[in-house]
Each structure stands twice: as structure tokens, then as C-alpha cells.
GROMACS .gro file of C-alpha atoms in nm:
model
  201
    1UNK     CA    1  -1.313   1.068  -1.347
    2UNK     CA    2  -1.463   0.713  -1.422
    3UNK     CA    3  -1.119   0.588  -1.596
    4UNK     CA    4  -0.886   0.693  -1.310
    5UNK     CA    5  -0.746   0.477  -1.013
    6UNK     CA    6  -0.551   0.622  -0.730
    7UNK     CA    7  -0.326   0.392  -0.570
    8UNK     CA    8  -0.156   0.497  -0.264
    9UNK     CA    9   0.132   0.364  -0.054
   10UNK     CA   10   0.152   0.489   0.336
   11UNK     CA   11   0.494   0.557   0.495
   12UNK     CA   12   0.658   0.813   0.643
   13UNK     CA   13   0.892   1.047   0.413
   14UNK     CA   14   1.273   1.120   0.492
   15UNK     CA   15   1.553   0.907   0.488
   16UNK     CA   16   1.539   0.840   0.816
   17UNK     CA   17   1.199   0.647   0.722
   18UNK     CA   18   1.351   0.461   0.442
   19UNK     CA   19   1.330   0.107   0.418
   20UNK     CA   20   1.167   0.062   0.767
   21UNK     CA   21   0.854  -0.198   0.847
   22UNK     CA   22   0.612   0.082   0.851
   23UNK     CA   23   0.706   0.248   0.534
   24UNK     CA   24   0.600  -0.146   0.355
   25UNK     CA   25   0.335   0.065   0.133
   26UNK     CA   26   0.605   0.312   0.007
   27UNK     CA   27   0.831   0.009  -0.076
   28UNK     CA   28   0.522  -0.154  -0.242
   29UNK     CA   29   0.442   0.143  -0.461
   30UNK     CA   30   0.820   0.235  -0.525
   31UNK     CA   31   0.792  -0.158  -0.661
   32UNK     CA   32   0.485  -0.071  -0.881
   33UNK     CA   33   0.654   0.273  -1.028
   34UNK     CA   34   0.972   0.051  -1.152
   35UNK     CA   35   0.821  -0.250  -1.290
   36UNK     CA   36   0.556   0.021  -1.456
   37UNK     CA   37   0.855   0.229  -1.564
   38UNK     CA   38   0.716   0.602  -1.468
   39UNK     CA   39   0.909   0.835  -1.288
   40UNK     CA   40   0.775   1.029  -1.010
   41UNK     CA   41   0.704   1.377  -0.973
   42UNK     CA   42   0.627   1.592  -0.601
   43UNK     CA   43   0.319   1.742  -0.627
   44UNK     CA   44   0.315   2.018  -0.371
   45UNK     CA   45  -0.090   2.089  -0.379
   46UNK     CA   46  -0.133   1.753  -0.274
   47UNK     CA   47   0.189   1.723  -0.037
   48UNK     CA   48   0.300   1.367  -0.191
   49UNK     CA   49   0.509   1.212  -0.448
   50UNK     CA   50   0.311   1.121  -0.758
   51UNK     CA   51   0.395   0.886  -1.015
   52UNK     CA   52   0.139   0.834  -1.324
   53UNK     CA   53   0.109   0.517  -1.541
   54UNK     CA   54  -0.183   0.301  -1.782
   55UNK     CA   55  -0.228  -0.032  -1.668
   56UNK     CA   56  -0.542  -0.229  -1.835
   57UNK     CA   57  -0.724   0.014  -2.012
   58UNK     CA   58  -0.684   0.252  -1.709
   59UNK     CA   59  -0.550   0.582  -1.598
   60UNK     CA   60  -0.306   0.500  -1.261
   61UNK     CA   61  -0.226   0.703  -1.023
   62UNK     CA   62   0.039   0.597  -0.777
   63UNK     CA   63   0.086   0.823  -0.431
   64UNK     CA   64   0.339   0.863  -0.164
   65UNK     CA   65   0.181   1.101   0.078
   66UNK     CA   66   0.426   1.336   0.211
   67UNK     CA   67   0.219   1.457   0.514
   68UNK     CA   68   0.357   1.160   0.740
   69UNK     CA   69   0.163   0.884   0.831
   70UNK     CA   70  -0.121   1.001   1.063
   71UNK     CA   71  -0.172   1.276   0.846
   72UNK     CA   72  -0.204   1.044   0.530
   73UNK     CA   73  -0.595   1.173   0.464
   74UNK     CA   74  -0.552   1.484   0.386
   75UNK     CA   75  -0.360   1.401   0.095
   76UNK     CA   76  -0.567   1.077  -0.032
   77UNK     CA   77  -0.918   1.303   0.043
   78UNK     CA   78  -0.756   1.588  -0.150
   79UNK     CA   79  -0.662   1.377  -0.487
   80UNK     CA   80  -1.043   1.177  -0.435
   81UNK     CA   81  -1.159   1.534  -0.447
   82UNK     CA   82  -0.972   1.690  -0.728
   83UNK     CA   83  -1.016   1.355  -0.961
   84UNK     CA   84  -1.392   1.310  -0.844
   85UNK     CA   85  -1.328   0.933  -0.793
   86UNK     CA   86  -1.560   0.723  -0.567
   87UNK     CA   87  -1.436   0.476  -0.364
   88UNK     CA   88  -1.391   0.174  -0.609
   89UNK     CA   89  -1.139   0.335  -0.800
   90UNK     CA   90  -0.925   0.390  -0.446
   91UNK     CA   91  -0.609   0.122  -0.279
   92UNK     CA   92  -0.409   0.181   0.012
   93UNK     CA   93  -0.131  -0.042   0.073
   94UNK     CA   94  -0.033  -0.012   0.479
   95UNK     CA   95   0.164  -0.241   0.668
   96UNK     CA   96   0.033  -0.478   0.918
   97UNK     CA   97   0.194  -0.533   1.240
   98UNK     CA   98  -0.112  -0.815   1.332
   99UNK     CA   99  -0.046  -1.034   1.024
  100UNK     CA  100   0.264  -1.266   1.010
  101UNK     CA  101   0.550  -1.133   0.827
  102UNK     CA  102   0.463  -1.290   0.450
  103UNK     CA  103   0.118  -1.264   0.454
  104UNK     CA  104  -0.069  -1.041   0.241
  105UNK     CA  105  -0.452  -0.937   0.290
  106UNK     CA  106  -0.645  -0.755   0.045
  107UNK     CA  107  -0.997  -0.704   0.172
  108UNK     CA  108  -1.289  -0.399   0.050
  109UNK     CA  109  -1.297  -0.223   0.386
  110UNK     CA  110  -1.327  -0.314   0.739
  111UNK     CA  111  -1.176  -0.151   1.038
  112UNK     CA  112  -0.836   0.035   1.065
  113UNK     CA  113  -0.664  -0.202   1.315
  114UNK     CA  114  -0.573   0.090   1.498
  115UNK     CA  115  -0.299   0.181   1.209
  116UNK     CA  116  -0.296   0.564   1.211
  117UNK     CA  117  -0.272   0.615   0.859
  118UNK     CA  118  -0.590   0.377   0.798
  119UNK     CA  119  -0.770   0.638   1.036
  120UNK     CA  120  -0.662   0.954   0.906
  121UNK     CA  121  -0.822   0.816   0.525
  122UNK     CA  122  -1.147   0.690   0.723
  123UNK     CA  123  -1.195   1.041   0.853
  124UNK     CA  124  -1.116   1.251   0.558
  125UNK     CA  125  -1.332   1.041   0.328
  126UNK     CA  126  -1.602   0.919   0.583
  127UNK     CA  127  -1.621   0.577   0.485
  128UNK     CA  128  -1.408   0.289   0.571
  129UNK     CA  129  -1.552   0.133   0.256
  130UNK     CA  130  -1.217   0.146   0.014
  131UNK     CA  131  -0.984  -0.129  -0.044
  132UNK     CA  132  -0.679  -0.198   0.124
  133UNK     CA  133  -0.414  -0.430   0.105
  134UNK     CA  134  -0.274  -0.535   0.426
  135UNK     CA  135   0.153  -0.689   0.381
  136UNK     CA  136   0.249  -0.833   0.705
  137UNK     CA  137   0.506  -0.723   0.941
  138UNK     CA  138   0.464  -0.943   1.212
  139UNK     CA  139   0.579  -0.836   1.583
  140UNK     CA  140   0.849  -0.968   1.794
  141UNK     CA  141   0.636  -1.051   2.112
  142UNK     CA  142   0.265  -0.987   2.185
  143UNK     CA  143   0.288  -0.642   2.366
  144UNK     CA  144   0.122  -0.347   2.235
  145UNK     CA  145   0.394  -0.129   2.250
  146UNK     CA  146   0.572  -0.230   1.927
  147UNK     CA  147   0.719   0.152   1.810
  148UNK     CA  148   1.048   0.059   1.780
  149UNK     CA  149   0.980  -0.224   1.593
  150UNK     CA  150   0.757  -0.132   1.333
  151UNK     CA  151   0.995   0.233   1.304
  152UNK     CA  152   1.289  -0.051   1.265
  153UNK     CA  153   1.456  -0.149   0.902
  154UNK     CA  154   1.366  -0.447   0.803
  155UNK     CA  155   1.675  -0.712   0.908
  156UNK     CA  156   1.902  -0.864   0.605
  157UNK     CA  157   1.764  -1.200   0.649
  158UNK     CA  158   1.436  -1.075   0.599
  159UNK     CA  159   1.533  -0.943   0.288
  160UNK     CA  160   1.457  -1.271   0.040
  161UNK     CA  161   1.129  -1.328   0.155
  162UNK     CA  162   1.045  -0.941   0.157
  163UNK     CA  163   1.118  -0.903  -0.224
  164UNK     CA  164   0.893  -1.174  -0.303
  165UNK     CA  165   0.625  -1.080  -0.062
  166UNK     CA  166   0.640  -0.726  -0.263
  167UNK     CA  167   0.610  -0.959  -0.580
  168UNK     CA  168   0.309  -1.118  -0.526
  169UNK     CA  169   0.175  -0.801  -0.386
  170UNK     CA  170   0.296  -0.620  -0.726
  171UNK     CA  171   0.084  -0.913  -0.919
  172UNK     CA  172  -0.190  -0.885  -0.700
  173UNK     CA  173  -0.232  -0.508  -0.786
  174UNK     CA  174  -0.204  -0.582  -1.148
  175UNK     CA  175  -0.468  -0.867  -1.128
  176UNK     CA  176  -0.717  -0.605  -0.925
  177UNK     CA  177  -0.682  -0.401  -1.229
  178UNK     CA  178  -0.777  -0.642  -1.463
  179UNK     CA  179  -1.021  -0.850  -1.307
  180UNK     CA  180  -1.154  -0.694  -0.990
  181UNK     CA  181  -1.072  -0.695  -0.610
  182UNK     CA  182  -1.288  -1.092  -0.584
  183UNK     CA  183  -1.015  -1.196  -0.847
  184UNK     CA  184  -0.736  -1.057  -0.677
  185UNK     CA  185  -0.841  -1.168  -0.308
  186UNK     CA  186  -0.898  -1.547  -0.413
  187UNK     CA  187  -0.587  -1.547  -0.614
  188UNK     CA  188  -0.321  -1.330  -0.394
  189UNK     CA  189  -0.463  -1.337   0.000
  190UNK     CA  190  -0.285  -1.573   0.210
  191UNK     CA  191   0.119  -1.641   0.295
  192UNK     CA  192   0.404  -1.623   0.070
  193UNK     CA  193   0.666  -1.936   0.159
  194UNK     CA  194   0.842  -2.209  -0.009
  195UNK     CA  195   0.535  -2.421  -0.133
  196UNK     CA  196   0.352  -2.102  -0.260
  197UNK     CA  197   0.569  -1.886  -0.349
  198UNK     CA  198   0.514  -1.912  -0.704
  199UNK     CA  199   0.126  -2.004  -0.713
  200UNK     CA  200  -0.085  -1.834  -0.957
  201UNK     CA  201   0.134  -1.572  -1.118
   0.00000   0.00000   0.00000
């Protein structure tokens, strides 16, 4: 369907999940759904939360796959299938343990960084060749072994500069919408802090 966009937001369901550093791309679309005012709905043939909204002109589909996160494929290949969209109309929001917390990185494609939920799209739709955007988590030291951390809640001092990161990600969604990912990269990619904070709303 040429006029729909499917917009999805990788996490890991349960309340046990809530709120945590890896769960940044349900807090992202959870962000979207309330400043978009739609309600969502669980939509057990797809095994995720949908929430359904126009935004410029187009049809919006915004996804919480319920599968957990290295399942997150079979859901996002299931709703590309049943809408027919190609890979244009597709954005997956993941968090990124690699970037600084406060940066934001919306690319076309590329690799999955090793994020399992990244992988489990790539293999159900054999391509890496969607859009994603990437919201920093940062790490606490440079070993590998970061589970804890990235399964962690994200600390009340963190808090302020996490809402506004998940602002300018919310505007840079809205600007891909209308204008196109080129747009949205020059305008949105790079680190949200006291001298940029408010650039180019």
C-alpha cells in the first residue's frame, strides 16, 4: 500500500522491561502515539501493540512488537507482508549502546551493530536496506559484556536529557514524513546538549 508507513519501536514487553535502556524505541514510539493522540490496540496476528495515526498526507502505522527483542522480525516481516510496503515506507527506532547517551543517528541502512533486534528484521526481510534511527545509550566502560546495563532503567538524573533526546527524535520522525530521510538526517543527526538543544525545531 503506496500511502502507508510502518513505524516500529524495539523493546522488550512486560513490566519488568519498562522504562529500561533497551526498551529506548518503545519509549520513542509510546512518545509518538501521545503527541499523535491515538490509542493503541494488541493485534494478536501480528503479536505487537499497534497504534494507527495520519501524519502528512500519510497513513502511520506505529508498532511495539510483542515477540521480544530478538524475535522482533517476525512481527515487522509479517505487517511488510500483509500491507505490501517496500522498504522506504519502513523505521525502526533501536537503542544504541555504541553512541553516547544524547546522540541520535538516523541513517538508510547499514549493518546491525550486533543489536539483536536489528538482525532478526535483516533476516526476515533480507535486506538491511530500511531506515533506522539509532538514540544513544552509551555504556559505562568499554567491555562487551554490557547486559545489565542496557536491561537497567534509565537513572533519575538521566531523566532531563532523556525527554528531550525523545523530543528531537519525535521531530525528527515528523520531519522524515514530510520531507524525506536527507531532510531529517541533516536536520536531526548529531547530540542533543545545552547549545543544541533547541536547533532546528
Amino acid at each position: 500500500m503506496e500511502n502507508v508507513f510502518l513505524i516500529v519501536g524495539l523493546g522488550n514487553p512486560g513490566a519488568d522491561y519498562a522504562k529500561t535502556r533497551h526498551n529506548a524505541g518503545f519509549l520513542l514510539v509510546e512518545k509518538l502515539a501521545a503527541q499523535w493522540k491515538t490509542d493503541w490496540a494488541n493485534e494478536r496476528k501480528f503479536n505487537a501493540r499497534i497504534a494507527k495515526a495520519e501524519r502528512s498526507g500519510k497513513r502511520i502505522l506505529l508498532c511495539e512488537p510483542q515477540t521480544f527483542m530478538n524475535l522482533s522480525g517476525e512481527t515487522v516481516g509479517a505487517l511488510k507482508d500483509f500491507y505490501q510496503l517496500q522498504l522506504g515506507q519502513l523505521l525502526v527506532m533501536v537503542d544504541d549502546a555504541d553512541l553516547p547517551f544524547g546522540e541520535i543517528r538516523l541513517r538508510p541502512g547499514g549493518s546491525s551493530g550486533g543489536h539483536h533486534g536489528l538482525e532478526s528484521i535483516e533476516q526476515h526481510l533480507g535486506s538491511r536496506e530500511f531506515a533506522r534511527l539509532r538514540i544513544g545509550i552509551g555504556r559505562k566502560d568499554s567491555a562487551r559484556e554490557i547486559t545489565d546495563y542496557v536491561l537497567g532503567k534509565f537513572e533519575k538524573s538521566e531523566n532531563e536529557l532523556l525527554e528531550k533526546v525523545l523530543e528531537r527524535a519525535a521531530g525528527q520522525i515528523d520531519c522524515w514524513l514530510e520531507a524525506g530521510l536527507q531532510k531529517a538526517m541533516s536536520q536531526f543527526n548529531g547530540v542533543i546538549g545545552p547549545k543544541n538543544e533547541e536547533k532546528k525545531k
